Amino acid sequence: MDRGERLALALSSFLLVLFLSSAVFAVVHYDVGLPTCITSMEPFDEGEVIEHAEDRYEVHMLAMKWQFDPEEVELPVGATADFYLASDDVMHGFQILGTNVNLMAVPGAVNYARVRFDEPGEYRVVCHEYCGSEHHEMMGWIIVE
Ligand code: CUA
């Protein structure tokens, strides 16, 4: 093995360790959760907000041309919400600005993410996947107060 190969091996090993350490740090320190496809739940055909406790909510969010159902969700400060996302027609995006929720609404499937809202505010929800002529109008709100 010549000097260049040893250097390349050392550098790539270092980058691999750096990448894995960063991933572990993000999970442990920032409580980063990976978006998950739920296989045990049938796609639903209407949106719903279910209150399980004062600070625990379940939101069934349905994406469709060109809106979200429900269009607005009101939650108290400190609430943890489990978002289940389905699509009524084509692929849509679902991003809650100011949080780490960023999912795809896939026809025939349910995707999932959990988020806790510690700060009051109006969190805009946007569709980030081009889904037709009114894609730019497709948005919603999470109101936390
Ligand atoms: Cu829905 Cu873009």
PDB file of C-alpha atoms and ligand atoms in Angstrom, residues 64 66 91-93 127-132 135-136 138, ligand 1:
ATOM      1  CA  MET A  64     -55.203  16.607  -1.252  1.00  0.00           C
ATOM      2  CA  TRP A  66     -54.695  21.614  -2.936  1.00  0.00           C
ATOM      3  CA  MET A  91     -47.833  12.861  -3.940  1.00  0.00           C
ATOM      4  CA  HIS A  92     -47.682  15.891  -1.674  1.00  0.00           C
ATOM      5  CA  GLY A  93     -45.123  17.278   0.717  1.00  0.00           C
ATOM      6  CA  CYS A 127     -46.514  21.353   0.572  1.00  0.00           C
ATOM      7  CA  HIS A 128     -42.978  21.055  -0.790  1.00  0.00           C
ATOM      8  CA  GLU A 129     -43.661  18.575  -3.585  1.00  0.00           C
ATOM      9  CA  TYR A 130     -44.982  19.903  -6.881  1.00  0.00           C
ATOM     10  CA  CYS A 131     -48.516  18.499  -7.074  1.00  0.00           C
ATOM     11  CA  GLY A 132     -50.253  20.484  -9.788  1.00  0.00           C
ATOM     12  CA  HIS A 135     -49.312  23.649  -5.546  1.00  0.00           C
ATOM     13  CA  HIS A 136     -48.119  27.083  -4.444  1.00  0.00           C
ATOM     14  CA  MET A 138     -51.331  24.495  -0.638  1.00  0.00           C
TER      15      MET A 138
HETATM   16 CU1  CUA B   1     -49.468  19.464  -2.642  1.00  0.00          CU
HETATM   17 CU2  CUA B   1     -47.712  20.606  -3.695  1.00  0.00          CU
END
